[in-house]
XYZ file of C-alpha atoms in Angstrom:
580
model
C 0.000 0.000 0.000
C 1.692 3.529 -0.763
C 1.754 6.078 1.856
C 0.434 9.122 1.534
C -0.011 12.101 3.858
C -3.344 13.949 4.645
C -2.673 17.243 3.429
C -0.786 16.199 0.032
C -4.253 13.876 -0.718
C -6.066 16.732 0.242
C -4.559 19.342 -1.843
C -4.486 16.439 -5.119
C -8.350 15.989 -4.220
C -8.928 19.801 -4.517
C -6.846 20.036 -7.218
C -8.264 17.185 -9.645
C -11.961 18.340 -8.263
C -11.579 22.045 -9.519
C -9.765 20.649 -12.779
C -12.975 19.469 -13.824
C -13.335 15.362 -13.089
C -16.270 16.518 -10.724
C -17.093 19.597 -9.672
C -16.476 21.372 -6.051
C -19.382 21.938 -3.626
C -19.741 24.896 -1.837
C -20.718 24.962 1.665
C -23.703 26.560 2.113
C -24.776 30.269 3.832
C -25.961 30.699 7.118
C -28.969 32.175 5.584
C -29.006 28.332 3.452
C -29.057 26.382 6.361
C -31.806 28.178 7.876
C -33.929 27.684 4.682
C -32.283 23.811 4.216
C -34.535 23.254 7.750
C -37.869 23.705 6.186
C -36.909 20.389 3.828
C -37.052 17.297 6.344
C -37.596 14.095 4.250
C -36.101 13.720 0.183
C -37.627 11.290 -2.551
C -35.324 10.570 -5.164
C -37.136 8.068 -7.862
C -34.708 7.180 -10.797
C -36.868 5.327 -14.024
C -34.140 3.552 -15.257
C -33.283 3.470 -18.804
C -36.079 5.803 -19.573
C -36.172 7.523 -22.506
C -38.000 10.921 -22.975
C -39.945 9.375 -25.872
C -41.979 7.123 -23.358
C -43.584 10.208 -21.543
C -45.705 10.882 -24.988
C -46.534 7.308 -25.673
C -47.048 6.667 -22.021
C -49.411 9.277 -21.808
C -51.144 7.972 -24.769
C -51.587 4.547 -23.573
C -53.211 6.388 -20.526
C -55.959 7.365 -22.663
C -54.598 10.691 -22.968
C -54.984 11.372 -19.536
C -51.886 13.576 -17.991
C -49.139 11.514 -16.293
C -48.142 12.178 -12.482
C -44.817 13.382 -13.804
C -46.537 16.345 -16.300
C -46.938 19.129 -14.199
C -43.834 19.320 -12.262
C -41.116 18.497 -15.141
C -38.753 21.639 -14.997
C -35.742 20.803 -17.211
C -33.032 17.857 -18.662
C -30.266 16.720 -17.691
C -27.108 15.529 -19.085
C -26.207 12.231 -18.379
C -22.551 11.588 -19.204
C -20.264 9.734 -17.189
C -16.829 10.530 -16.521
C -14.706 9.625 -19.660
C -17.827 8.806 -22.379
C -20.370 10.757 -23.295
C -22.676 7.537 -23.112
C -23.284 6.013 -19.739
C -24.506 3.016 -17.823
C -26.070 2.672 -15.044
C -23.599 2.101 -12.407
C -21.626 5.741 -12.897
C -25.054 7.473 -14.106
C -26.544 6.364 -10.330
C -23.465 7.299 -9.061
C -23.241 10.746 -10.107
C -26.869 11.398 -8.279
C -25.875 9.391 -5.440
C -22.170 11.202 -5.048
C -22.247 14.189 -6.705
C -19.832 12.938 -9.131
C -19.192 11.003 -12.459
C -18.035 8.192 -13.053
C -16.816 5.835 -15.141
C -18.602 2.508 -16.910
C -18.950 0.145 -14.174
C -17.955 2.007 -11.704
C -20.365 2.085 -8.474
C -20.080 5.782 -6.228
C -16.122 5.387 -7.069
C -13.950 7.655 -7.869
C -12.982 7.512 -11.371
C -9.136 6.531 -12.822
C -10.284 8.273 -16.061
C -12.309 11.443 -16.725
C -12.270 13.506 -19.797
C -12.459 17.567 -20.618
C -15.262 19.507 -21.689
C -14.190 18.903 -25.417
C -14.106 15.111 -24.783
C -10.051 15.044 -24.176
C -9.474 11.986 -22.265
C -6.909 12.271 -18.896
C -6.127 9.954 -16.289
C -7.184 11.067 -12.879
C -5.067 11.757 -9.507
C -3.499 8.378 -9.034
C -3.803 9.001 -5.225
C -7.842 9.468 -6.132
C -8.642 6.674 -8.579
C -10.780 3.816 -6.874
C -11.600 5.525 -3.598
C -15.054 5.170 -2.225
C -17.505 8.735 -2.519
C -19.424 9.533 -0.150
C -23.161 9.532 -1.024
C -26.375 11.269 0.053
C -27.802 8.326 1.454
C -25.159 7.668 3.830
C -24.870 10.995 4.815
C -28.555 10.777 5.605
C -27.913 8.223 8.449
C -25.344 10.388 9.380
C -27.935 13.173 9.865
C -30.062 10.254 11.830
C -32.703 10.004 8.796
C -34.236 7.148 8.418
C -32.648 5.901 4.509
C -34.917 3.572 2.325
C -34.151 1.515 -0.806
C -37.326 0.591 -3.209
C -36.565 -1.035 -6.759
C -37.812 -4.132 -8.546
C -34.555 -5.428 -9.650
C -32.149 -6.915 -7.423
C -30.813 -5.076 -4.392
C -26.838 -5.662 -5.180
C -28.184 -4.554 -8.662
C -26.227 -1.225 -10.107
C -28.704 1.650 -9.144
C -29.561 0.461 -5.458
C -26.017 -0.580 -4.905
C -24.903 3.436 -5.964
C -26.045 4.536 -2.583
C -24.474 1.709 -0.039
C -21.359 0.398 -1.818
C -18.155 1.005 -3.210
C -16.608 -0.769 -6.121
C -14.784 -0.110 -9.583
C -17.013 -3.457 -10.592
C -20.890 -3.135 -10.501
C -20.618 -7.088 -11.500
C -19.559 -8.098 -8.022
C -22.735 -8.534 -7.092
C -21.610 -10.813 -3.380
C -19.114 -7.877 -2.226
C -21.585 -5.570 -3.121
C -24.464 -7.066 -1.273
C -21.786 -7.693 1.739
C -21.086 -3.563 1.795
C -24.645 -2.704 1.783
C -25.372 -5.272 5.050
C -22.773 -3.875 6.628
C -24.159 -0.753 6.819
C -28.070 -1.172 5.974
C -30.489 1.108 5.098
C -33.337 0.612 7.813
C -35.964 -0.156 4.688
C -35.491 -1.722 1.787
C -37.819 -3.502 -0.522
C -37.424 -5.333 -3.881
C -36.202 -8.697 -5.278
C -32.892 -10.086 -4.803
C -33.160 -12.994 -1.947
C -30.779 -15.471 -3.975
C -27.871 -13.041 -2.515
C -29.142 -12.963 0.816
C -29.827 -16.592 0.742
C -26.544 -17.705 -0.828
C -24.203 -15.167 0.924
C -22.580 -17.632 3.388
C -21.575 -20.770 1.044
C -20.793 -17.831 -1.524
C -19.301 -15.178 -0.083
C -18.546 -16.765 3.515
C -20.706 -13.949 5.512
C -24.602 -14.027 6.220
C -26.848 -11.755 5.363
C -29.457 -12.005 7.342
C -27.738 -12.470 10.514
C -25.938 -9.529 9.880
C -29.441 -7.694 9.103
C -30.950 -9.275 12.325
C -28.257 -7.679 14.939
C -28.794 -4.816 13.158
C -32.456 -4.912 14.260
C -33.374 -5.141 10.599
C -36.563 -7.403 9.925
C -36.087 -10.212 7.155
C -39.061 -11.181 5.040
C -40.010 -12.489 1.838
C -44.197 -11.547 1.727
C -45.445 -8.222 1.649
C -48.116 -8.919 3.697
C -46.012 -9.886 6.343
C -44.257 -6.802 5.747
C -47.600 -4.405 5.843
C -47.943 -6.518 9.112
C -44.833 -5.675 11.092
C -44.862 -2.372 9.954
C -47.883 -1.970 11.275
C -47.155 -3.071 14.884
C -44.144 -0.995 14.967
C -41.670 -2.385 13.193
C -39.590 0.719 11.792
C -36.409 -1.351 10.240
C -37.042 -4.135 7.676
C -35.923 -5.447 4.432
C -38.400 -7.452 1.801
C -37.320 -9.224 -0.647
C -40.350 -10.163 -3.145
C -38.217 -12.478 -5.797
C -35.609 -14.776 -5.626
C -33.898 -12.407 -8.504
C -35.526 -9.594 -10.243
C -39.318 -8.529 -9.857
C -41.706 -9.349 -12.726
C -42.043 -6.649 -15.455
C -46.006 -5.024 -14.102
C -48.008 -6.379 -17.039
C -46.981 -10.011 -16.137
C -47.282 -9.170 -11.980
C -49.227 -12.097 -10.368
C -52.165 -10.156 -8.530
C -50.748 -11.624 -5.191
C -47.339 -12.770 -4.454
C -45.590 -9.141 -5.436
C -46.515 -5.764 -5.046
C -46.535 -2.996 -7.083
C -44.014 -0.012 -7.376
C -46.856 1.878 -6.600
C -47.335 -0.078 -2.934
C -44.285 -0.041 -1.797
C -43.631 3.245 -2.534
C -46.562 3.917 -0.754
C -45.699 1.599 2.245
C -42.065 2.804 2.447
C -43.166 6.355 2.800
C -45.696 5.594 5.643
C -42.840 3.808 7.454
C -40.096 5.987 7.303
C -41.735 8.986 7.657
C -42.444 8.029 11.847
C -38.409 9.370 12.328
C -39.213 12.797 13.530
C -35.283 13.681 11.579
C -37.233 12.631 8.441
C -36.249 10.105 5.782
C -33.941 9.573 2.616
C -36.059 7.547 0.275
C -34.606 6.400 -3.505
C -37.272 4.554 -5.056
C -36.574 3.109 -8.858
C -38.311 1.725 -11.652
C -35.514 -0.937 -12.460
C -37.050 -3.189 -15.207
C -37.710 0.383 -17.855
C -34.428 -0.561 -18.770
C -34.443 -3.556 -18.926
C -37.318 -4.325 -20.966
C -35.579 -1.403 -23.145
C -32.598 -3.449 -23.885
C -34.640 -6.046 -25.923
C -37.216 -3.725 -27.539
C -39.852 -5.231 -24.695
C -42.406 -2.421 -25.653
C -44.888 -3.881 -23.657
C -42.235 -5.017 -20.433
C -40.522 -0.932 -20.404
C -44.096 0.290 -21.353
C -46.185 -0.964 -18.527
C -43.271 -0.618 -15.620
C -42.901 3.466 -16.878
C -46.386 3.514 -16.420
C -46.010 1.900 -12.776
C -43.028 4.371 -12.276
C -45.336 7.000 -12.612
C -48.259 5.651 -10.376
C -45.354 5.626 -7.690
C -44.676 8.948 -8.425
C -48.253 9.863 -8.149
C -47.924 8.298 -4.358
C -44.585 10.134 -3.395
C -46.300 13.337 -4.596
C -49.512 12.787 -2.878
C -47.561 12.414 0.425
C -44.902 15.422 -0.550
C -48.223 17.933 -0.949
C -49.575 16.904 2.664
C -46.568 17.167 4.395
C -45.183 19.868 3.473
C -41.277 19.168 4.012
C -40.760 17.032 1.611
C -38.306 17.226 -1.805
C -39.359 14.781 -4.517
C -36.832 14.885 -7.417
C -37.855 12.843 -10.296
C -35.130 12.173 -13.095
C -33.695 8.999 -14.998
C -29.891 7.956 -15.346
C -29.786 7.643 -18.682
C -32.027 6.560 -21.845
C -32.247 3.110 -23.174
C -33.124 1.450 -26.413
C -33.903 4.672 -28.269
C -37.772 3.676 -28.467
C -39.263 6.425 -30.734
C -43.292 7.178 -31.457
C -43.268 6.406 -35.448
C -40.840 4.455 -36.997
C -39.712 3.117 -40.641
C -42.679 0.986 -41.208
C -45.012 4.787 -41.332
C -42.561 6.896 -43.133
C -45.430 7.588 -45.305
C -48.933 7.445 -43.680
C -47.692 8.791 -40.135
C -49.540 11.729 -40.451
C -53.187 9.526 -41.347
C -52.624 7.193 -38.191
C -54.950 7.874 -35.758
C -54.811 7.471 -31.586
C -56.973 4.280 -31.941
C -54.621 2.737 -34.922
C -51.263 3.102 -33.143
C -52.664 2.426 -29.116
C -55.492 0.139 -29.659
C -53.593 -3.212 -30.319
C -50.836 -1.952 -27.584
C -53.241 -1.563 -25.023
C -54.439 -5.263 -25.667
C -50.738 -6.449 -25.323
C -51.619 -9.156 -22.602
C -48.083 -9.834 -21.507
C -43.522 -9.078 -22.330
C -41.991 -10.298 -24.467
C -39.791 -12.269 -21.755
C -42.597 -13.784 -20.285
C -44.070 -15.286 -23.964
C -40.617 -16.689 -24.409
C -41.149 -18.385 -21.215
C -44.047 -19.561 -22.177
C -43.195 -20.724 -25.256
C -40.713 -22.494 -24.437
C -42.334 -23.930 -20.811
C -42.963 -27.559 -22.215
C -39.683 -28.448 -23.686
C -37.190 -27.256 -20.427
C -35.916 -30.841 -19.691
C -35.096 -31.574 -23.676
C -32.013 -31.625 -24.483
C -32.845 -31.044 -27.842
C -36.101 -28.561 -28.809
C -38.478 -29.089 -31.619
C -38.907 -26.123 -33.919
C -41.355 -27.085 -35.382
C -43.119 -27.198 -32.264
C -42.095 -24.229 -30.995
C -42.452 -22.504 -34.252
C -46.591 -23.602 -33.726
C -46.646 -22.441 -29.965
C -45.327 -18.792 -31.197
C -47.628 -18.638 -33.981
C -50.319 -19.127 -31.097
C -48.809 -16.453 -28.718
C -48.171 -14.200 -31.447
C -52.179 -14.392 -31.937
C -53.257 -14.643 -28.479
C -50.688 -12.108 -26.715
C -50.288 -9.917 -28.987
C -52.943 -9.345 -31.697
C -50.526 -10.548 -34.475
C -52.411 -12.887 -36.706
C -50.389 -13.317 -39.649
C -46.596 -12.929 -39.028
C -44.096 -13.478 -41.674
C -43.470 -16.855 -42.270
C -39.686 -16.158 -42.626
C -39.826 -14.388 -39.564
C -41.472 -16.990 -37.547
C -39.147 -19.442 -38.936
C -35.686 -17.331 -37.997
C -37.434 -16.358 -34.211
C -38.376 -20.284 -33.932
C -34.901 -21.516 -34.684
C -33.457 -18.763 -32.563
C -35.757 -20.035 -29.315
C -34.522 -23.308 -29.701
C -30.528 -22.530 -29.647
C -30.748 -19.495 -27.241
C -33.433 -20.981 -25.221
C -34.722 -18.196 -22.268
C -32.462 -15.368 -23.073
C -32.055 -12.071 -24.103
C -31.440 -13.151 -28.128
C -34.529 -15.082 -27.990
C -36.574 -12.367 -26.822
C -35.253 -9.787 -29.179
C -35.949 -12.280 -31.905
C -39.677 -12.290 -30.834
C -39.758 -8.351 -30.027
C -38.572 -8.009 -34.085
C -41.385 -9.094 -35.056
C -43.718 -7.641 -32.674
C -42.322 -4.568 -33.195
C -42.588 -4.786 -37.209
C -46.717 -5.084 -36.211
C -46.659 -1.407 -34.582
C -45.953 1.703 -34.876
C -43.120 2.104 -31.921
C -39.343 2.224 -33.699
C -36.359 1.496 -31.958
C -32.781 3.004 -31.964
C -30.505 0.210 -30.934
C -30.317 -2.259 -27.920
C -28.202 -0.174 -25.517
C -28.152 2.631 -23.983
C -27.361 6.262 -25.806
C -26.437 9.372 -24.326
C -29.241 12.016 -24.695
C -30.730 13.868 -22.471
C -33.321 12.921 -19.715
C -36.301 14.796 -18.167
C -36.265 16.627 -14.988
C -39.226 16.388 -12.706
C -39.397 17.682 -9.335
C -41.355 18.941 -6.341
C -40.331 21.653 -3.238
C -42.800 22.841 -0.844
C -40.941 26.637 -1.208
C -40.160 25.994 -4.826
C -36.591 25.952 -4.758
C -36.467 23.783 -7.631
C -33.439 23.276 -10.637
C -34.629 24.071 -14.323
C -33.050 24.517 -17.796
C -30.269 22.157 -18.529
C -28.027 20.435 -15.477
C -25.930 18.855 -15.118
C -25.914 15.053 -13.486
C -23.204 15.656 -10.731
C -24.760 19.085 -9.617
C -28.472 16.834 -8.585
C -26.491 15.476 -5.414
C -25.264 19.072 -4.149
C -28.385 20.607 -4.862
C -30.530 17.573 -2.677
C -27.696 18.040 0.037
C -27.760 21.470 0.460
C -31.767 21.657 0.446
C -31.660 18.456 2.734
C -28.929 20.038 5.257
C -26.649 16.898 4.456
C -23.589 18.953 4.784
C -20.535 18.352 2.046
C -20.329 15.232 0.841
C -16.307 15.904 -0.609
C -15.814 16.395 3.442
C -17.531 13.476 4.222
C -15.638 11.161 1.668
C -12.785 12.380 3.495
C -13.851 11.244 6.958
C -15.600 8.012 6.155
C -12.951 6.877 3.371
C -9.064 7.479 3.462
C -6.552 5.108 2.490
C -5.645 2.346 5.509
C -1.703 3.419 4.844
C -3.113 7.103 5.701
C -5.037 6.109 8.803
C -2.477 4.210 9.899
C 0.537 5.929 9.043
C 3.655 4.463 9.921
C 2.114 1.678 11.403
C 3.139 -1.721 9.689
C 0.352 -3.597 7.571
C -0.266 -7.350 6.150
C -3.252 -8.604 4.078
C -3.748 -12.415 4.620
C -5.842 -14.194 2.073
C -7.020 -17.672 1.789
C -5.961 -20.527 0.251
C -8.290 -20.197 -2.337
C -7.157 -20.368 -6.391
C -9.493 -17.123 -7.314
C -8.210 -15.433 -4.343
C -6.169 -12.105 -4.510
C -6.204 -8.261 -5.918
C -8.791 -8.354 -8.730
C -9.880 -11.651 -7.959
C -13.597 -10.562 -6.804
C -12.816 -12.240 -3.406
C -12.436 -10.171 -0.439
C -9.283 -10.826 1.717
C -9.785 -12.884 5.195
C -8.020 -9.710 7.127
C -5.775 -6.914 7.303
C -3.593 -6.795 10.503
C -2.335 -3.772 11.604
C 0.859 -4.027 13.813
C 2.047 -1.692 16.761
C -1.326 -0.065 18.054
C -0.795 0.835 21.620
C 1.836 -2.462 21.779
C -1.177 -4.482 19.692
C -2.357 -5.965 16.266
C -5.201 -4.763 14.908
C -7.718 -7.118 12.746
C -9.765 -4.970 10.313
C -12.154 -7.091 8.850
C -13.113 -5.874 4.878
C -16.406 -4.923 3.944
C -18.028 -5.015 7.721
C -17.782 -2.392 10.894
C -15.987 -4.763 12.852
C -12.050 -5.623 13.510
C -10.450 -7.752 16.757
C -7.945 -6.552 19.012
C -6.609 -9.460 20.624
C -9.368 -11.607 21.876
C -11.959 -8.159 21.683
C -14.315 -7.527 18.891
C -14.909 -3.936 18.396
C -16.983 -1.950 15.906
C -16.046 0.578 13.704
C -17.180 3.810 13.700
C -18.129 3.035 9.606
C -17.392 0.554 7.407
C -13.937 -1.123 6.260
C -14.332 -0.857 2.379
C -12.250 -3.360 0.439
C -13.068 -3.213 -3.237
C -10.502 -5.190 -5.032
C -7.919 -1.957 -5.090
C -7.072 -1.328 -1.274
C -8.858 -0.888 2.179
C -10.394 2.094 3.134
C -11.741 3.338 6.549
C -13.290 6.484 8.589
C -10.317 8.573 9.482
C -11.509 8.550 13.452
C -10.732 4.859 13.072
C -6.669 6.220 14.149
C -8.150 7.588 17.262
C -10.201 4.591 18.527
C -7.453 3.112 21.291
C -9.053 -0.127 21.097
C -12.328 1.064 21.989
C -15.887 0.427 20.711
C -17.439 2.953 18.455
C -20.614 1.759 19.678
C-alpha cells in the first residue's frame, strides 16, 4: 500500500476536483441552512433506462390522460459519465448518489479516467482513482434520517447498490451485497433474496444475521411486511423475488406488489423518524425491458413508475417538508413514437390505430418466451417445429398478431430453440412484434441524450433549464442540510496506509485459487501491527475488527473493493475502543 499524507491527498483531491473530473461543492450560507430546515424528508425516484420518448406514448396509452410526472417536469439533464459521453447505469446512479461522475462500471467510485469539456481523455489523480464517494444516502444516516431503498430489480443490482457500496465493478454482485449489510439502510424492498440466501456458502458472511443484529426485519411476503410495519416495526428489508421482480403487465395479482405499494408503504414507514427520511425509489425493469425492444415489459413498468410517483407526490403535498426529485440515469433502447414501417402514412394514423392493439398487449416479451418455451425445459434437444406452432399461437393470443411473416417466424423459432430463455430469444420475438406497430427502436443499448427533470419543493426551490448530473447530489444536500459530501468522503474513506501511518500492515488471504487483488474475493483480514503495543484485525467490507481476543466496531465501514482498504479517518483515534 503507498503512503500518503493527509494534506498532500487533500490538496491532489482539490486540485483534480476544480480541474474538472467533478465539480467542487460549496458549503452553504448561514442564511441556506436556515432555509435547508424547512426540507425534512427527500424522494429521489430514478426510471431507469427511460427515454423521454416514453412520456408521450405513455401518456397515450393512458388514454390521454396527464401523467403524475406532467406538471412538475422543470428541465433535462445531461447524463454523461466521466470519460464517455454515453453512460450506464452504475456511474449514471453514481453521479446522483455522489455528486460525481463516473466511469462505466464504476459504483459511487472515484474515477481513474475522466475527460475535458471537449471530450479530451486524462487519467485522474493516481492518489484518487478507486476511492469510495461519499453519497447522500449515507450521509442521511449520518444526519439520523431514516434511509430507504425501493426497486424491482435486485438489491446488489447497479442503481440500489450506488447509494451503499463502493466498487470499480458493478458485477460483483456478493461484495456488493456484503457492503450494503454492513451498513443497511433501515428499509429496503425489492427482489434479490438469492444473494441474501446464498451469501454464506458464496461469499462466507450471512446476510441475514448480519441484518438481524442490526435490528433489521427479514421477510419475503409483503403482507407480512404491511404486518410488522404496522405493529411498529420501523427497520425491515423485503425481498419479493428470488432475482428480479416481474415486469407489471406479467405481476401475479398476489405474491408481489406494485411499485406503486411499496412506494406507498415505504413512505408511511419511514416517515415516523421525527429527523425525516432519505427515500430512492426506482423503476428498475424500464431498462431492462428497453434493452430487448420489450415495448410492452418498459411500457407498462414506466407507467407503474409514474403511479409511484403519483404516491410520493400525494404524500410530498400533505406534508409539506418534503423534496421529490424525479429524473432517470440515462435513456435506453432509443424507443421512438413512429418508426420506418409509417414513413409515409404517419400523419393519417390515428390514436386508436397506433394504441389500440398496444393496449391489448396481454403480456412481455420475456414472459411469452417463457411460455413458449415452458414444455420443452428438460429436452435436451427442442423441436422447432413445435415451438415454431406455440409462437404462432402467442403471437395471436398475446399480442394481436395474426399473420406474421413466415420467414420471420421461422428465424425467431430456430433462434428459441438454440438461445433458449435469453435475451437473443426475446429480441428475436420483439422483431417481429415490433414490425406489427408503430413504436421504432434506436438500438439495444443505452445512448447518451438527455433525460427529463421532474421535481417537487414545498418553497419551490427547484433546478430548471439544462443540469448537469453531478450538480443533482449538491443541490438535494444542500436543500436536505446533508452537509458536504467531498468532506464526508474524506472522513468516512481514506486510504488504511493514511489512517495508519507508519504503522506496519499485512493482508492475509485464503488458500483459495481465485483469491487475490482483482480476484472478486475479499481478503480474510488486514492486521495492523504496533497499536498501543497491539495488532489490529480490520475485517473488509463489515464495521468490525479484533484486538486481541476483543471484537470492536467501527465507527463506519472497512471498504475493500478489489484496489485497497479504506476506513473512517476517526478509526486512528479509537485506542481499542468500541465505536458503539
Amino acid at each position: 500500500m503507498k503512503r500518503r499524507t493527509a494534506l498532500p491527498a487533500f490538496v491532489a483531491f482539490l486540485s483534480a476536483f476544480l480541474a474538472g473530473t467533478p465539480a467542487r461543492q460549496s458549503q452553504p450560507s448561514a442564511q441556506g441552512r436556515m432555509q435547508d430546515s424547512a426540507i425534512r424528508n427527500v424522494i429521489l425516484m430514478i426510471p431507469d433506462g427511460c427515454s423521454t420518448e416514453l412520456l408521450s406514448i405513455g401518456r397515450w396509452m393512458n388514454h390521454g390522460v396527464p401523467l403524475n410526472l406532467d406538471s412538475r417536469i422543470r428541465g433535462l439533464v445531461k447524463t454523461y459519465c466521466s470519460d464517455s459521453p454515453i453512460g450506464d447505469s452504475a456511474p449514471t446512479g453514481s453521479a446522483y448518489a455522489s455528486g460525481h461522475r463516473s466511469q462505466d462500471g464504476f459504483i459511487s467510485t472515484y474515477p481513474a479516467r475522466s475527460m475535458n469539456p471537449d471530450g479530451t481523455r486524462f487519467q485522474t489523480d493516481s492518489q484518487l482513482a478507486f476511492t469510495p464517494m461519499a453519497t447522500l444516502m449515507e450521509a442521511a444516516m449520518r444526519k439520523g434520517m431514516a434511509t430507504g431503498l425501493v426497486f424491482t430489480c435486485y438489491f446488489p443490482h447497479a442503481t440500489p447498490a450506488s447509494f451503499l457500496a463502493h466498487t470499480p465493478d458493478r458485477d460483483q454482485y456478493f461484495r456488493i451485497a456484503k457492503q450494503m449489510t454492513a451498513q443497511p439502510c433501515d428499509l429496503l424492498f425489492g427482489g434479490g433474496a438469492f444473494f441474501a440466501d446464498s451469501s454464506s456458502a458464496r461469499y462466507g458472511f450471512d446476510a441475514k444475521e448480519r441484518l438481524e443484529k442490526n435490528g433489521i426485519a427479514f421477510v419475503r411476503d409483503f403482507s407480512r411486511a404491511r404486518q410488522e410495519i404496522s405493529n411498529g416495526q420501523e427497520r425491515i428489508w423485503g425481498l419479493f423475488a428470488p432475482m428480479a421482480m416481474e415486469f407489471e403487465i406479467d405481476r401475479p395479482q398476489s405474491g408481489q406488489p406494485s411499485l406503486e405499494e411499496m412506494t406507498r408503504l415505504a413512505i408511511s414507514a419511514l416517515s415516523r423518524n421525527p429527523e425525516g427520511f432519505f427515500l430512492m425509489v426506482e423503476g428498475s425493469r424500464i431498462d431492462w425491458g428497453a434493452h430487448n425492444n420489450d415495448l410492452p415489459g418498459a411500457l407498462h413498468d414506466f407507467i407503474a413508475f409514474d403511479k409511484a410517483v403519483g404516491a410520493a407526490m400525494d404524500f410530498a403535498r400533505k406534508d409539506g417538508k418534503t423534496l421529490v426529485v424525479v429524473v432517470p440515469d440515462h435513456q435506453c433502447g432509443g424507443p421512438t413514437l413512429g418508426n420506418y414501417a409509417h414513413n409515409n402514412d404517419y400523419a393519417t394514423l390515428s390514436v386508436q390505430d397506433i394504441f389500440q392493439d398496444l393496449r391489448n398487449y396481454r403480456k412481455s416479451a420475456e414472459k411469452a418466451v417463457s411460455d413458449i418455451l415452458a414444455p420443452f425445459r428438460a429436452a435436451d434437444s427442442l423441436p422447432v417445429s413445435r415451438i415454431e406452432e406455440r409462437l404462432r399461437q402467442s403471437l395471436r393470443a398475446d399480442f394481436g398478431i395474426d399473420r406474421p411473416d413466415s420467414a420471420e417466424t421461422a428465424r425467431c423459432a430456430a433462434a428459441l430453440a438454440k438461445k433458449k430463455e435469453s435475451s437473443q430469444s426475446v429480441r428475436a420475438l420483439c422483431r417481429i412484434i415490433n414490425q406489427h406497430n408503430a413504436i421504432g427502436w434506436t438500438s439495444h443499448g443505452h445512448h447518451g441524450g438527455d433525460v427529463f427533470y421532474a421535481s417537487y419543493h414545498p418553497q419551490g426551490r427547484e433546478l430548471s433549464g439544462v443540469i448537469d448530473n453531478q450538480a443533482l447530489a449538491p443541490y438535494i444536500a444542500r436543500e436536505a442540510g446533508l452537509g458536504n459530501l467531498d468532506s464526508l468522503s474524506r472522513q468516512l474513506y481514506a486510504p488504511a496506509s493514511e489512517v495508519f501511518a507508519g504503522k506496519k500492515m499485512k493482508v492475509f488471504w485464503n488458500d483459495a485459487a481465485e483469491s487475490g487483488p482483482g480476484s472478486g474475493k475479499d481478503p480474510l483480514y488486514l492486521e495492523v501491527y504496533g497499536m498501543e503495543g497491539k495488532t489490529w484485525r480490520i475485517y473488509p467490507n463489515s464495521k468490525e475488527a479484533r484486538i486481541g481476543r476483543k471484537t470492536i466496531h467501527l465507527p463506519g465501514v472497512c471498504i475493500y473493493n478489489g484496489m485497497g482498504f479504506y476506513l473512517p479517518l476517526s478509526c486512528r483515534d479509537l485506542q481499542g475502543k468500541d465505536s458503539r
